[in-house]
Amino acid sequence: QVQLMESGGGSVQAGGSLRLSCRASNYAGISKVYMSCMAYFRQAPGKKRERVASLYTGEGIMWYHYSVRGRFTISQINGDYAVNLQMNSLNPEDAAMYYCAVGGACYDDMDLYKTQGQGVQVTVSS
């Protein structure tokens, strides 16, 4: 079973930056088809979970939610099944639990991914 180890997160003041990292492990024997997309989702209390950024691991094609475009950057680490999410100019609306996911395509529904991480908390104070 593929596992995802997430790190980063924490508390920051508005305008600050944080970096999240996610690395897949235990994927030997798993078809690369199921590892095609790595994505970050977030969910704030009382709000719908949303895809924030995603990356196709083979092609390097990135996608961003309109609300984070120009502020967040997702990047692959050394060609591995690992990504960083650099988050700059954070505002209180970015505060949420952030989840990493890996799957066969960059779906909007996190439940369609092969594996999801446990999540890391991001807090932004005004």
mmCIF file with all atom_site columns, C-alpha atoms in Angstrom:
data_model
loop_
_atom_site.group_PDB
_atom_site.id
_atom_site.type_symbol
_atom_site.label_atom_id
_atom_site.label_alt_id
_atom_site.label_comp_id
_atom_site.label_asym_id
_atom_site.label_entity_id
_atom_site.label_seq_id
_atom_site.pdbx_PDB_ins_code
_atom_site.Cartn_x
_atom_site.Cartn_y
_atom_site.Cartn_z
_atom_site.occupancy
_atom_site.B_iso_or_equiv
_atom_site.pdbx_formal_charge
_atom_site.auth_seq_id
_atom_site.auth_comp_id
_atom_site.auth_asym_id
_atom_site.auth_atom_id
_atom_site.pdbx_PDB_model_num
ATOM 1   C CA . GLN A 1 1   ? 0.000   0.000  0.000   1.00 0.00 ? 1   GLN A CA 1
ATOM 2   C CA . VAL A 1 2   ? 1.385   3.381  -1.016  1.00 0.00 ? 2   VAL A CA 1
ATOM 3   C CA . GLN A 1 3   ? 2.063   5.676  1.901   1.00 0.00 ? 3   GLN A CA 1
ATOM 4   C CA . LEU A 1 4   ? 2.475   9.432  1.921   1.00 0.00 ? 4   LEU A CA 1
ATOM 5   C CA . MET A 1 5   ? 4.615   11.248 4.439   1.00 0.00 ? 5   MET A CA 1
ATOM 6   C CA . GLU A 1 6   ? 3.715   14.888 4.830   1.00 0.00 ? 6   GLU A CA 1
ATOM 7   C CA . SER A 1 7   ? 5.707   17.605 6.526   1.00 0.00 ? 7   SER A CA 1
ATOM 8   C CA . GLY A 1 8   ? 5.639   21.346 6.887   1.00 0.00 ? 8   GLY A CA 1
ATOM 9   C CA . GLY A 1 9   ? 2.701   23.434 7.891   1.00 0.00 ? 9   GLY A CA 1
ATOM 10  C CA . GLY A 1 10  ? 2.420   25.437 11.055  1.00 0.00 ? 10  GLY A CA 1
ATOM 11  C CA . SER A 1 11  ? 1.451   28.961 11.993  1.00 0.00 ? 11  SER A CA 1
ATOM 12  C CA . VAL A 1 12  ? 2.391   32.149 10.206  1.00 0.00 ? 12  VAL A CA 1
ATOM 13  C CA . GLN A 1 13  ? 1.257   35.737 10.057  1.00 0.00 ? 13  GLN A CA 1
ATOM 14  C CA . ALA A 1 14  ? -0.535  37.084 7.041   1.00 0.00 ? 14  ALA A CA 1
ATOM 15  C CA . GLY A 1 15  ? 1.905   37.787 4.267   1.00 0.00 ? 15  GLY A CA 1
ATOM 16  C CA . GLY A 1 16  ? 4.244   35.062 5.403   1.00 0.00 ? 16  GLY A CA 1
ATOM 17  C CA . SER A 1 17  ? 5.349   31.841 3.736   1.00 0.00 ? 17  SER A CA 1
ATOM 18  C CA . LEU A 1 18  ? 5.286   28.146 4.456   1.00 0.00 ? 18  LEU A CA 1
ATOM 19  C CA . ARG A 1 19  ? 6.444   25.086 2.579   1.00 0.00 ? 19  ARG A CA 1
ATOM 20  C CA . LEU A 1 20  ? 4.712   21.744 2.621   1.00 0.00 ? 20  LEU A CA 1
ATOM 21  C CA . SER A 1 21  ? 6.383   18.547 1.500   1.00 0.00 ? 21  SER A CA 1
ATOM 22  C CA . CYS A 1 22  ? 4.973   15.175 0.584   1.00 0.00 ? 22  CYS A CA 1
ATOM 23  C CA . ARG A 1 23  ? 6.848   11.977 -0.247  1.00 0.00 ? 23  ARG A CA 1
ATOM 24  C CA . ALA A 1 24  ? 5.442   8.654  -1.359  1.00 0.00 ? 24  ALA A CA 1
ATOM 25  C CA . SER A 1 25  ? 6.855   5.382  -0.140  1.00 0.00 ? 25  SER A CA 1
ATOM 26  C CA . ASN A 1 26  ? 6.112   1.692  -0.318  1.00 0.00 ? 26  ASN A CA 1
ATOM 27  C CA . TYR A 1 27  ? 5.081   1.980  -3.957  1.00 0.00 ? 27  TYR A CA 1
ATOM 28  C CA . ALA A 1 28  ? 7.208   -0.874 -5.341  1.00 0.00 ? 28  ALA A CA 1
ATOM 29  C CA . GLY A 1 29  ? 4.964   -3.058 -7.436  1.00 0.00 ? 29  GLY A CA 1
ATOM 30  C CA . ILE A 1 30  ? 2.421   -0.297 -7.905  1.00 0.00 ? 30  ILE A CA 1
ATOM 31  C CA . SER A 1 31  ? 1.825   0.584  -11.517 1.00 0.00 ? 31  SER A CA 1
ATOM 32  C CA . LYS A 1 32  ? 3.122   4.035  -12.435 1.00 0.00 ? 32  LYS A CA 1
ATOM 33  C CA . VAL A 1 33  ? -0.318  4.682  -13.848 1.00 0.00 ? 33  VAL A CA 1
ATOM 34  C CA . TYR A 1 34  ? -1.603  5.066  -10.296 1.00 0.00 ? 34  TYR A CA 1
ATOM 35  C CA . MET A 1 35  ? 1.198   7.467  -9.420  1.00 0.00 ? 35  MET A CA 1
ATOM 36  C CA . SER A 1 36  ? 0.670   9.890  -12.294 1.00 0.00 ? 36  SER A CA 1
ATOM 37  C CA . CYS A 1 37  ? -0.623  12.816 -10.278 1.00 0.00 ? 37  CYS A CA 1
ATOM 38  C CA . MET A 1 38  ? 0.406   14.289 -6.960  1.00 0.00 ? 38  MET A CA 1
ATOM 39  C CA . ALA A 1 39  ? -1.864  16.918 -5.544  1.00 0.00 ? 39  ALA A CA 1
ATOM 40  C CA . TYR A 1 40  ? -2.583  19.052 -2.524  1.00 0.00 ? 40  TYR A CA 1
ATOM 41  C CA . PHE A 1 41  ? -6.067  19.593 -1.194  1.00 0.00 ? 41  PHE A CA 1
ATOM 42  C CA . ARG A 1 42  ? -7.248  21.728 1.667   1.00 0.00 ? 42  ARG A CA 1
ATOM 43  C CA . GLN A 1 43  ? -10.284 21.893 3.857   1.00 0.00 ? 43  GLN A CA 1
ATOM 44  C CA . ALA A 1 44  ? -11.169 24.623 6.299   1.00 0.00 ? 44  ALA A CA 1
ATOM 45  C CA . PRO A 1 45  ? -13.824 24.138 8.993   1.00 0.00 ? 45  PRO A CA 1
ATOM 46  C CA . GLY A 1 46  ? -17.286 24.391 7.490   1.00 0.00 ? 46  GLY A CA 1
ATOM 47  C CA . LYS A 1 47  ? -15.979 24.581 3.952   1.00 0.00 ? 47  LYS A CA 1
ATOM 48  C CA . LYS A 1 48  ? -15.830 22.148 1.090   1.00 0.00 ? 48  LYS A CA 1
ATOM 49  C CA . ARG A 1 49  ? -12.556 20.376 0.440   1.00 0.00 ? 49  ARG A CA 1
ATOM 50  C CA . GLU A 1 50  ? -10.828 21.780 -2.636  1.00 0.00 ? 50  GLU A CA 1
ATOM 51  C CA . ARG A 1 51  ? -7.879  20.939 -4.807  1.00 0.00 ? 51  ARG A CA 1
ATOM 52  C CA . VAL A 1 52  ? -5.223  23.595 -4.367  1.00 0.00 ? 52  VAL A CA 1
ATOM 53  C CA . ALA A 1 53  ? -2.448  22.469 -6.686  1.00 0.00 ? 53  ALA A CA 1
ATOM 54  C CA . SER A 1 54  ? -1.468  19.388 -8.606  1.00 0.00 ? 54  SER A CA 1
ATOM 55  C CA . LEU A 1 55  ? 1.295   18.074 -10.779 1.00 0.00 ? 55  LEU A CA 1
ATOM 56  C CA . TYR A 1 56  ? 1.509   15.282 -13.331 1.00 0.00 ? 56  TYR A CA 1
ATOM 57  C CA . THR A 1 57  ? 4.704   13.513 -12.315 1.00 0.00 ? 57  THR A CA 1
ATOM 58  C CA . GLY A 1 58  ? 5.665   12.346 -15.781 1.00 0.00 ? 58  GLY A CA 1
ATOM 59  C CA . GLU A 1 59  ? 4.997   15.499 -17.767 1.00 0.00 ? 59  GLU A CA 1
ATOM 60  C CA . GLY A 1 60  ? 5.537   18.073 -15.054 1.00 0.00 ? 60  GLY A CA 1
ATOM 61  C CA . ILE A 1 61  ? 2.203   19.721 -15.886 1.00 0.00 ? 61  ILE A CA 1
ATOM 62  C CA . MET A 1 62  ? 1.009   21.867 -13.014 1.00 0.00 ? 62  MET A CA 1
ATOM 63  C CA . TRP A 1 63  ? -2.421  23.183 -12.097 1.00 0.00 ? 63  TRP A CA 1
ATOM 64  C CA . TYR A 1 64  ? -3.467  25.741 -9.480  1.00 0.00 ? 64  TYR A CA 1
ATOM 65  C CA . HIS A 1 65  ? -6.727  26.824 -7.934  1.00 0.00 ? 65  HIS A CA 1
ATOM 66  C CA . TYR A 1 66  ? -7.431  30.373 -9.049  1.00 0.00 ? 66  TYR A CA 1
ATOM 67  C CA . SER A 1 67  ? -7.215  31.646 -5.462  1.00 0.00 ? 67  SER A CA 1
ATOM 68  C CA . VAL A 1 68  ? -3.586  30.568 -5.062  1.00 0.00 ? 68  VAL A CA 1
ATOM 69  C CA . ARG A 1 69  ? -2.290  31.156 -8.563  1.00 0.00 ? 69  ARG A CA 1
ATOM 70  C CA . GLY A 1 70  ? 0.820   33.323 -8.450  1.00 0.00 ? 70  GLY A CA 1
ATOM 71  C CA . ARG A 1 71  ? 1.318   32.683 -4.729  1.00 0.00 ? 71  ARG A CA 1
ATOM 72  C CA . PHE A 1 72  ? 1.710   28.897 -4.469  1.00 0.00 ? 72  PHE A CA 1
ATOM 73  C CA . THR A 1 73  ? 4.162   26.741 -6.391  1.00 0.00 ? 73  THR A CA 1
ATOM 74  C CA . ILE A 1 74  ? 4.117   22.969 -6.587  1.00 0.00 ? 74  ILE A CA 1
ATOM 75  C CA . SER A 1 75  ? 7.309   21.261 -7.650  1.00 0.00 ? 75  SER A CA 1
ATOM 76  C CA . GLN A 1 76  ? 8.591   17.740 -7.934  1.00 0.00 ? 76  GLN A CA 1
ATOM 77  C CA . ILE A 1 77  ? 11.633  16.756 -5.922  1.00 0.00 ? 77  ILE A CA 1
ATOM 78  C CA . ASN A 1 78  ? 14.441  15.148 -7.915  1.00 0.00 ? 78  ASN A CA 1
ATOM 79  C CA . GLY A 1 79  ? 12.050  13.321 -10.193 1.00 0.00 ? 79  GLY A CA 1
ATOM 80  C CA . ASP A 1 80  ? 10.802  11.236 -7.276  1.00 0.00 ? 80  ASP A CA 1
ATOM 81  C CA . TYR A 1 81  ? 7.239   10.716 -6.170  1.00 0.00 ? 81  TYR A CA 1
ATOM 82  C CA . ALA A 1 82  ? 7.674   13.673 -3.903  1.00 0.00 ? 82  ALA A CA 1
ATOM 83  C CA . VAL A 1 83  ? 6.511   17.258 -4.132  1.00 0.00 ? 83  VAL A CA 1
ATOM 84  C CA . ASN A 1 84  ? 6.915   20.571 -2.378  1.00 0.00 ? 84  ASN A CA 1
ATOM 85  C CA . LEU A 1 85  ? 4.183   23.153 -2.105  1.00 0.00 ? 85  LEU A CA 1
ATOM 86  C CA . GLN A 1 86  ? 5.701   26.571 -1.555  1.00 0.00 ? 86  GLN A CA 1
ATOM 87  C CA . MET A 1 87  ? 3.074   28.935 -0.222  1.00 0.00 ? 87  MET A CA 1
ATOM 88  C CA . ASN A 1 88  ? 3.818   32.660 -0.269  1.00 0.00 ? 88  ASN A CA 1
ATOM 89  C CA . SER A 1 89  ? 1.787   35.728 0.614   1.00 0.00 ? 89  SER A CA 1
ATOM 90  C CA . LEU A 1 90  ? -0.451  33.653 2.842   1.00 0.00 ? 90  LEU A CA 1
ATOM 91  C CA . ASN A 1 91  ? -3.695  35.169 4.032   1.00 0.00 ? 91  ASN A CA 1
ATOM 92  C CA . PRO A 1 92  ? -6.241  34.014 6.625   1.00 0.00 ? 92  PRO A CA 1
ATOM 93  C CA . GLU A 1 93  ? -8.370  32.461 3.861   1.00 0.00 ? 93  GLU A CA 1
ATOM 94  C CA . ASP A 1 94  ? -5.542  29.981 3.236   1.00 0.00 ? 94  ASP A CA 1
ATOM 95  C CA . ALA A 1 95  ? -5.814  28.571 6.756   1.00 0.00 ? 95  ALA A CA 1
ATOM 96  C CA . ALA A 1 96  ? -6.925  24.948 6.546   1.00 0.00 ? 96  ALA A CA 1
ATOM 97  C CA . MET A 1 97  ? -5.890  21.352 6.880   1.00 0.00 ? 97  MET A CA 1
ATOM 98  C CA . TYR A 1 98  ? -3.794  20.510 3.840   1.00 0.00 ? 98  TYR A CA 1
ATOM 99  C CA . TYR A 1 99  ? -3.714  17.002 2.427   1.00 0.00 ? 99  TYR A CA 1
ATOM 100 C CA . CYS A 1 100 ? -1.394  15.399 -0.078  1.00 0.00 ? 100 CYS A CA 1
ATOM 101 C CA . ALA A 1 101 ? -2.735  12.779 -2.471  1.00 0.00 ? 101 ALA A CA 1
ATOM 102 C CA . VAL A 1 102 ? -1.388  10.573 -5.249  1.00 0.00 ? 102 VAL A CA 1
ATOM 103 C CA . GLY A 1 103 ? -3.411  8.946  -7.982  1.00 0.00 ? 103 GLY A CA 1
ATOM 104 C CA . GLY A 1 104 ? -3.884  8.096  -11.600 1.00 0.00 ? 104 GLY A CA 1
ATOM 105 C CA . ALA A 1 105 ? -5.091  11.522 -12.653 1.00 0.00 ? 105 ALA A CA 1
ATOM 106 C CA . CYS A 1 106 ? -5.498  14.957 -11.185 1.00 0.00 ? 106 CYS A CA 1
ATOM 107 C CA . TYR A 1 107 ? -9.105  14.693 -10.113 1.00 0.00 ? 107 TYR A CA 1
ATOM 108 C CA . ASP A 1 108 ? -10.996 17.358 -8.201  1.00 0.00 ? 108 ASP A CA 1
ATOM 109 C CA . ASP A 1 109 ? -12.308 14.682 -5.831  1.00 0.00 ? 109 ASP A CA 1
ATOM 110 C CA . MET A 1 110 ? -9.654  13.548 -3.369  1.00 0.00 ? 110 MET A CA 1
ATOM 111 C CA . ASP A 1 111 ? -11.522 10.307 -2.754  1.00 0.00 ? 111 ASP A CA 1
ATOM 112 C CA . LEU A 1 112 ? -10.603 9.208  -6.283  1.00 0.00 ? 112 LEU A CA 1
ATOM 113 C CA . TYR A 1 113 ? -6.900  9.239  -5.526  1.00 0.00 ? 113 TYR A CA 1
ATOM 114 C CA . LYS A 1 114 ? -5.103  6.035  -4.671  1.00 0.00 ? 114 LYS A CA 1
ATOM 115 C CA . THR A 1 115 ? -3.720  7.330  -1.401  1.00 0.00 ? 115 THR A CA 1
ATOM 116 C CA . GLN A 1 116 ? -4.186  10.414 0.739   1.00 0.00 ? 116 GLN A CA 1
ATOM 117 C CA . GLY A 1 117 ? -2.017  11.729 3.514   1.00 0.00 ? 117 GLY A CA 1
ATOM 118 C CA . GLN A 1 118 ? -3.051  12.439 7.083   1.00 0.00 ? 118 GLN A CA 1
ATOM 119 C CA . GLY A 1 119 ? -2.911  16.172 6.572   1.00 0.00 ? 119 GLY A CA 1
ATOM 120 C CA . VAL A 1 120 ? -0.986  19.056 8.070   1.00 0.00 ? 120 VAL A CA 1
ATOM 121 C CA . GLN A 1 121 ? -2.470  22.148 9.640   1.00 0.00 ? 121 GLN A CA 1
ATOM 122 C CA . VAL A 1 122 ? -1.791  25.597 8.252   1.00 0.00 ? 122 VAL A CA 1
ATOM 123 C CA . THR A 1 123 ? -2.780  28.544 10.421  1.00 0.00 ? 123 THR A CA 1
ATOM 124 C CA . VAL A 1 124 ? -2.572  32.139 9.226   1.00 0.00 ? 124 VAL A CA 1
ATOM 125 C CA . SER A 1 125 ? -3.142  34.981 11.629  1.00 0.00 ? 125 SER A CA 1
ATOM 126 C CA . SER A 1 126 ? -4.125  38.448 10.521  1.00 0.00 ? 126 SER A CA 1
#
